GROMACS .gro file of C-alpha atoms in nm:
model
  279
    1MET     CA    1  -5.132 -10.279  18.274
    2ILE     CA    2  -5.446 -10.436  18.382
    3ILE     CA    3  -5.497 -10.759  18.185
    4ASP     CA    4  -5.723 -11.000  18.056
    5SER     CA    5  -5.783 -11.175  18.349
    6GLN     CA    6  -5.934 -10.828  18.562
    7THR     CA    7  -6.128 -10.740  18.267
    8ASN     CA    8  -6.527 -10.706  18.355
    9PHE     CA    9  -6.646 -10.448  17.962
   10VAL     CA   10  -6.672 -10.612  17.689
   11PHE     CA   11  -6.705 -10.351  17.416
   12ILE     CA   12  -6.793 -10.410  17.053
   13ALA     CA   13  -6.809 -10.188  16.755
   14ASP     CA   14  -7.144 -10.124  16.601
   15THR     CA   15  -7.055 -10.220  16.236
   16LEU     CA   16  -7.063 -10.570  16.450
   17SER     CA   17  -7.403 -10.764  16.306
   18SER     CA   18  -7.397 -10.548  15.941
   19LYS     CA   19  -7.010 -10.681  15.858
   20TYR     CA   20  -7.023 -11.091  16.060
   21PRO     CA   21  -7.401 -11.144  16.069
   22GLU     CA   22  -7.417 -11.491  16.230
   23PHE     CA   23  -7.099 -11.425  16.459
   24ALA     CA   24  -7.361 -11.169  16.608
   25LYS     CA   25  -7.666 -11.364  16.629
   26GLU     CA   26  -7.470 -11.602  16.853
   27LEU     CA   27  -7.250 -11.379  17.035
   28ILE     CA   28  -7.462 -11.085  17.175
   29PRO     CA   29  -7.686 -11.348  17.310
   30LYS     CA   30  -7.468 -11.575  17.512
   31LEU     CA   31  -7.294 -11.239  17.655
   32GLU     CA   32  -7.725 -11.102  17.841
   33ARG     CA   33  -7.729 -11.538  17.939
   34ALA     CA   34  -7.393 -11.467  18.087
   35LYS     CA   35  -7.505 -11.198  18.216
   36ILE     CA   36  -7.156 -11.036  18.086
   37PRO     CA   37  -7.158 -10.633  18.076
   38PHE     CA   38  -7.084 -10.556  17.705
   39GLY     CA   39  -7.087 -10.209  17.532
   40ILE     CA   40  -7.195 -10.109  17.190
   41LEU     CA   41  -6.861  -9.872  17.081
   42PRO     CA   42  -7.001  -9.603  16.740
   43ASN     CA   43  -6.885  -9.466  16.420
   44THR     CA   44  -6.662  -9.723  16.340
   45LYS     CA   45  -6.588  -9.804  15.998
   46ASP     CA   46  -6.473 -10.190  16.092
   47ALA     CA   47  -6.533 -10.508  16.406
   48TRP     CA   48  -6.163 -10.550  16.456
   49ALA     CA   49  -6.254 -10.346  16.789
   50VAL     CA   50  -5.980 -10.474  16.933
   51ASP     CA   51  -5.708 -10.409  16.644
   52PHE     CA   52  -5.764 -10.024  16.673
   53MET     CA   53  -5.856  -9.893  17.098
   54PRO     CA   54  -5.660  -9.759  17.290
   55VAL     CA   55  -5.471 -10.081  17.554
   56GLN     CA   56  -5.530 -10.015  17.918
   57VAL     CA   57  -5.322  -9.897  18.194
   58SER     CA   58  -5.517  -9.844  18.513
   59GLU     CA   59  -5.849  -9.792  18.594
   60SER     CA   60  -5.769  -9.429  18.478
   61LYS     CA   61  -5.532  -9.483  18.161
   62PHE     CA   62  -5.589  -9.550  17.795
   63VAL     CA   63  -5.274  -9.516  17.575
   64ARG     CA   64  -5.419  -9.416  17.223
   65PHE     CA   65  -5.177  -9.526  17.009
   66SER     CA   66  -5.149  -9.436  16.616
   67TYR     CA   67  -5.430  -9.636  16.360
   68ARG     CA   68  -5.223  -9.661  16.099
   69PRO     CA   69  -5.129  -9.967  16.030
   70ASP     CA   70  -4.955 -10.078  15.644
   71TYR     CA   71  -5.224 -10.324  15.543
   72LEU     CA   72  -5.507 -10.017  15.538
   73ILE     CA   73  -5.229  -9.755  15.414
   74SER     CA   74  -5.166  -9.913  15.104
   75THR     CA   75  -5.500  -9.842  14.886
   76LYS     CA   76  -5.761  -9.551  14.916
   77THR     CA   77  -6.018  -9.800  14.935
   78TRP     CA   78  -5.858 -10.002  15.294
   79SER     CA   79  -5.762  -9.658  15.449
   80LYS     CA   80  -6.132  -9.550  15.453
   81THR     CA   81  -6.232  -9.898  15.665
   82ILE     CA   82  -5.963  -9.647  15.916
   83SER     CA   83  -6.188  -9.517  16.208
   84ASP     CA   84  -6.156  -9.251  16.396
   85VAL     CA   85  -6.060  -9.335  16.754
   86ASP     CA   86  -6.056  -9.035  16.930
   87LEU     CA   87  -6.438  -8.998  16.852
   88ILE     CA   88  -6.526  -9.256  16.986
   89CYS     CA   89  -6.327  -9.209  17.261
   90ASP     CA   90  -6.459  -8.905  17.302
   91SER     CA   91  -6.876  -9.058  17.251
   92ILE     CA   92  -6.758  -9.337  17.549
   93GLY     CA   93  -6.654  -9.119  17.736
   94VAL     CA   94  -6.312  -9.257  17.756
   95GLN     CA   95  -6.014  -9.024  17.841
   96THR     CA   96  -5.640  -9.154  17.643
   97VAL     CA   97  -5.312  -9.025  17.621
   98LYS     CA   98  -5.265  -8.949  17.249
   99SER     CA   99  -4.949  -9.070  17.079
  100ASP     CA  100  -4.799  -9.115  16.729
  101ILE     CA  101  -4.596  -9.496  16.767
  102ILE     CA  102  -4.856  -9.709  16.543
  103ILE     CA  103  -5.003 -10.039  16.649
  104ASP     CA  104  -5.277 -10.294  16.586
  105GLY     CA  105  -5.422 -10.366  16.954
  106GLY     CA  106  -5.384 -10.754  16.833
  107ASN     CA  107  -5.009 -10.737  16.887
  108ILE     CA  108  -5.015 -10.724  17.213
  109SER     CA  109  -4.959 -10.985  17.469
  110LYS     CA  110  -4.998 -10.805  17.821
  111TRP     CA  111  -4.958 -10.894  18.171
  112SER     CA  112  -4.936 -10.640  18.401
  113ASP     CA  113  -4.543 -10.542  18.384
  114ARG     CA  114  -4.470 -10.706  18.057
  115LEU     CA  115  -4.541 -10.770  17.687
  116LEU     CA  116  -4.509 -10.986  17.410
  117MET     CA  117  -4.584 -10.835  17.026
  118THR     CA  118  -4.435 -10.915  16.723
  119THR     CA  119  -4.174 -10.717  16.498
  120LYS     CA  120  -4.410 -10.558  16.292
  121VAL     CA  121  -4.359 -10.348  16.557
  122PHE     CA  122  -4.037 -10.211  16.472
  123THR     CA  123  -4.075 -10.176  16.103
  124GLU     CA  124  -4.435 -10.026  16.118
  125ASN     CA  125  -4.227  -9.701  16.305
  126LYS     CA  126  -3.893  -9.698  16.139
  127SER     CA  127  -3.869  -9.315  16.209
  128ILE     CA  128  -3.786  -9.367  16.550
  129PRO     CA  129  -3.502  -9.614  16.647
  130GLU     CA  130  -3.531  -9.916  16.779
  131LEU     CA  131  -3.442  -9.883  17.153
  132GLU     CA  132  -3.593  -9.532  17.181
  133LEU     CA  133  -3.915  -9.723  17.085
  134ILE     CA  134  -3.848  -9.958  17.335
  135GLU     CA  135  -3.792  -9.705  17.603
  136GLN     CA  136  -4.086  -9.438  17.487
  137LEU     CA  137  -4.344  -9.767  17.531
  138LYS     CA  138  -4.199  -9.924  17.850
  139ASN     CA  139  -4.302  -9.523  17.979
  140LEU     CA  140  -4.628  -9.447  17.787
  141LEU     CA  141  -4.732  -9.845  17.968
  142GLU     CA  142  -4.547  -9.841  18.207
  143ILE     CA  143  -4.420 -10.182  18.247
  144ASN     CA  144  -4.086 -10.321  18.320
  145ASP     CA  145  -4.032 -10.513  17.985
  146ILE     CA  146  -4.053 -10.563  17.692
  147PHE     CA  147  -4.025 -10.909  17.443
  148PHE     CA  148  -4.051 -10.991  17.073
  149VAL     CA  149  -4.028 -11.258  16.843
  150PRO     CA  150  -4.061 -11.296  16.440
  151VAL     CA  151  -4.406 -11.246  16.203
  152GLU     CA  152  -4.522 -11.587  16.156
  153LYS     CA  153  -4.424 -11.673  15.765
  154GLY     CA  154  -4.691 -11.553  15.540
  155ASP     CA  155  -4.895 -11.390  15.812
  156TRP     CA  156  -4.929 -11.081  15.645
  157LEU     CA  157  -5.118 -10.885  15.952
  158GLY     CA  158  -4.801 -10.903  16.208
  159HIS     CA  159  -5.019 -10.932  16.496
  160VAL     CA  160  -4.879 -11.200  16.810
  161ASP     CA  161  -5.244 -11.265  16.965
  162GLY     CA  162  -5.242 -11.548  16.711
  163MET     CA  163  -4.942 -11.717  16.821
  164ALA     CA  164  -4.875 -11.698  17.213
  165ARG     CA  165  -5.092 -11.517  17.513
  166PHE     CA  166  -4.972 -11.435  17.877
  167ILE     CA  167  -5.202 -11.713  18.109
  168ALA     CA  168  -4.916 -11.646  18.406
  169LYS     CA  169  -4.618 -11.310  18.456
  170ASP     CA  170  -4.364 -11.651  18.308
  171THR     CA  171  -4.530 -11.827  18.027
  172VAL     CA  172  -4.801 -11.871  17.764
  173LEU     CA  173  -5.024 -11.947  17.577
  174ILE     CA  174  -4.853 -12.076  17.195
  175ASN     CA  175  -5.024 -12.312  16.874
  176ASP     CA  176  -4.961 -12.678  16.884
  177PHE     CA  177  -4.730 -12.636  16.651
  178ALA     CA  178  -4.650 -13.100  16.596
  179LYS     CA  179  -4.771 -13.149  16.225
  180GLU     CA  180  -4.512 -12.803  16.162
  181GLU     CA  181  -4.244 -12.813  15.938
  182GLN     CA  182  -3.970 -12.762  16.316
  183LYS     CA  183  -3.779 -12.501  16.094
  184SER     CA  184  -4.180 -12.288  16.034
  185TYR     CA  185  -4.203 -12.198  16.435
  186ILE     CA  186  -3.812 -12.278  16.572
  187ASP     CA  187  -3.735 -11.865  16.587
  188PHE     CA  188  -4.031 -11.840  16.710
  189LEU     CA  189  -3.962 -12.101  17.053
  190ALA     CA  190  -3.654 -11.906  17.048
  191ALA     CA  191  -3.755 -11.601  17.048
  192LEU     CA  192  -3.971 -11.695  17.344
  193HIS     CA  193  -3.710 -11.821  17.548
  194ASN     CA  194  -3.462 -11.601  17.553
  195SER     CA  195  -3.687 -11.362  17.663
  196GLY     CA  196  -3.730 -11.613  18.024
  197LEU     CA  197  -4.080 -11.702  17.878
  198LYS     CA  198  -4.196 -12.077  17.911
  199TRP     CA  199  -4.511 -12.219  17.726
  200LYS     CA  200  -4.779 -12.434  17.757
  201THR     CA  201  -5.019 -12.585  17.348
  202PHE     CA  202  -5.274 -12.524  17.258
  203PRO     CA  203  -5.490 -12.655  17.009
  204TYR     CA  204  -5.405 -12.560  16.666
  205ASN     CA  205  -5.578 -12.704  16.315
  206PRO     CA  206  -5.631 -12.491  16.011
  207TYR     CA  207  -5.518 -12.767  15.813
  208ASP     CA  208  -5.806 -12.856  15.676
  209ASN     CA  209  -5.882 -12.462  15.527
  210GLU     CA  210  -5.922 -12.405  15.147
  211ASP     CA  211  -5.782 -12.049  15.203
  212TYR     CA  212  -5.478 -11.980  15.429
  213ASN     CA  213  -5.601 -11.590  15.557
  214ASP     CA  214  -5.851 -11.914  15.705
  215ALA     CA  215  -5.782 -11.842  16.100
  216SER     CA  216  -6.050 -12.152  16.158
  217GLY     CA  217  -5.828 -12.379  16.388
  218LEU     CA  218  -5.697 -12.050  16.471
  219TYR     CA  219  -5.838 -12.129  16.914
  220LEU     CA  220  -5.586 -11.891  17.078
  221ASN     CA  221  -5.765 -11.580  16.955
  222TYR     CA  222  -6.023 -11.649  17.270
  223LEU     CA  223  -6.173 -11.367  17.431
  224GLU     CA  224  -6.040 -11.411  17.850
  225LEU     CA  225  -6.215 -11.195  18.139
  226GLU     CA  226  -6.230 -11.225  18.515
  227ASN     CA  227  -6.499 -11.474  18.477
  228HIS     CA  228  -6.520 -11.615  18.135
  229LEU     CA  229  -6.367 -11.720  17.876
  230ILE     CA  230  -6.504 -11.710  17.552
  231LEU     CA  231  -6.377 -11.945  17.234
  232PRO     CA  232  -6.438 -11.968  16.921
  233ILE     CA  233  -6.518 -12.319  16.772
  234PHE     CA  234  -6.519 -12.380  16.386
  235GLY     CA  235  -6.722 -12.682  16.386
  236LYS     CA  236  -6.357 -12.963  16.377
  237GLU     CA  237  -6.339 -13.224  16.554
  238SER     CA  238  -6.078 -13.064  16.724
  239ASP     CA  239  -6.348 -12.795  16.845
  240GLU     CA  240  -6.405 -13.072  17.132
  241ALA     CA  241  -6.057 -13.069  17.280
  242ALA     CA  242  -5.978 -12.722  17.270
  243ILE     CA  243  -6.287 -12.713  17.526
  244GLU     CA  244  -6.133 -12.951  17.816
  245LYS     CA  245  -5.755 -12.794  17.730
  246SER     CA  246  -5.955 -12.402  17.800
  247LYS     CA  247  -6.088 -12.614  18.163
  248GLU     CA  248  -5.770 -12.749  18.276
  249ILE     CA  249  -5.569 -12.364  18.203
  250PHE     CA  250  -5.896 -12.139  18.358
  251PRO     CA  251  -6.037 -12.315  18.600
  252SER     CA  252  -6.247 -12.096  18.789
  253LYS     CA  253  -6.381 -11.971  18.427
  254GLU     CA  254  -6.640 -12.041  18.215
  255VAL     CA  255  -6.640 -12.142  17.944
  256ILE     CA  256  -6.811 -11.965  17.671
  257THR     CA  257  -6.778 -12.126  17.250
  258VAL     CA  258  -6.925 -11.883  17.014
  259THR     CA  259  -6.904 -12.049  16.655
  260GLY     CA  260  -6.599 -11.894  16.445
  261SER     CA  261  -6.599 -11.933  16.075
  262GLU     CA  262  -6.741 -11.694  15.964
  263PRO     CA  263  -6.514 -11.385  16.101
  264ALA     CA  264  -6.224 -11.588  16.028
  265ARG     CA  265  -6.289 -11.625  15.661
  266GLN     CA  266  -6.108 -11.255  15.644
  267ASN     CA  267  -5.844 -11.396  15.931
  268GLY     CA  268  -6.019 -11.248  16.308
  269ILE     CA  269  -6.102 -11.416  16.581
  270VAL     CA  270  -6.331 -11.338  16.905
  271ASN     CA  271  -5.991 -11.166  17.052
  272CYS     CA  272  -5.972 -10.929  16.744
  273LEU     CA  273  -6.382 -10.844  16.766
  274THR     CA  274  -6.406 -10.700  17.053
  275TRP     CA  275  -6.202 -10.442  17.340
  276ASN     CA  276  -6.213 -10.543  17.669
  277ILE     CA  277  -6.174 -10.374  17.943
  278LYS     CA  278  -6.226 -10.324  18.347
  279LYS     CA  279  -6.461 -10.117  18.507
   0.00000   0.00000   0.00000
């Protein structure tokens, strides 16, 4: 698969500026100043681009999964925010391989020959036997391994991009849970260990947020490109530590910060609001 560190083009939804105007007003000029090529996804009904757009397997192969997450189809109001992905892809000239498997892009952390997901993929595809589902995913994405971690307690999205991100074939970056009770994350670490994965910690500071669904302090939801790392910051004391850690882990990339507080209040930040591909 194409991994984030190989990508050189960013798409954002045409609804981003209306949904999160402060964020868009800061992000777009920073993309322009850094000379990062970007485009606009037309005809979107919501701004969470990574969730509904296809997964890039090669420069010419994109797999379009079914975007019908349980947290949206449960009500008519939220169902109306589901974009027509086929229409969007046709509009930007992207041909896709279509699958009825239900997956959000936010539940995919990828390396070239492997994938990390939460177990949400099984609960949303109950009609497919688990082993058959795994084989279908391996064939569609042309990979050898898929590793699974439990859904984080209280996370109704079931996404992995706020829990772990690949930074090497055998290593993921995870939140620093030093302030958490061990029982809250030990099953997660055990799942990583049993998958043969190592991990490094990244700053994590949601502790002064007033709302449980506020993702402020979740620095792990960055956007990684070939030559850049776009890091969310939140006006917290921990911002500087996140910037320094980013420079340490990604020494060859230019680190660009963008204030993520506005979208974070609705549980998503930079990776959620972008779709990065290799052109």
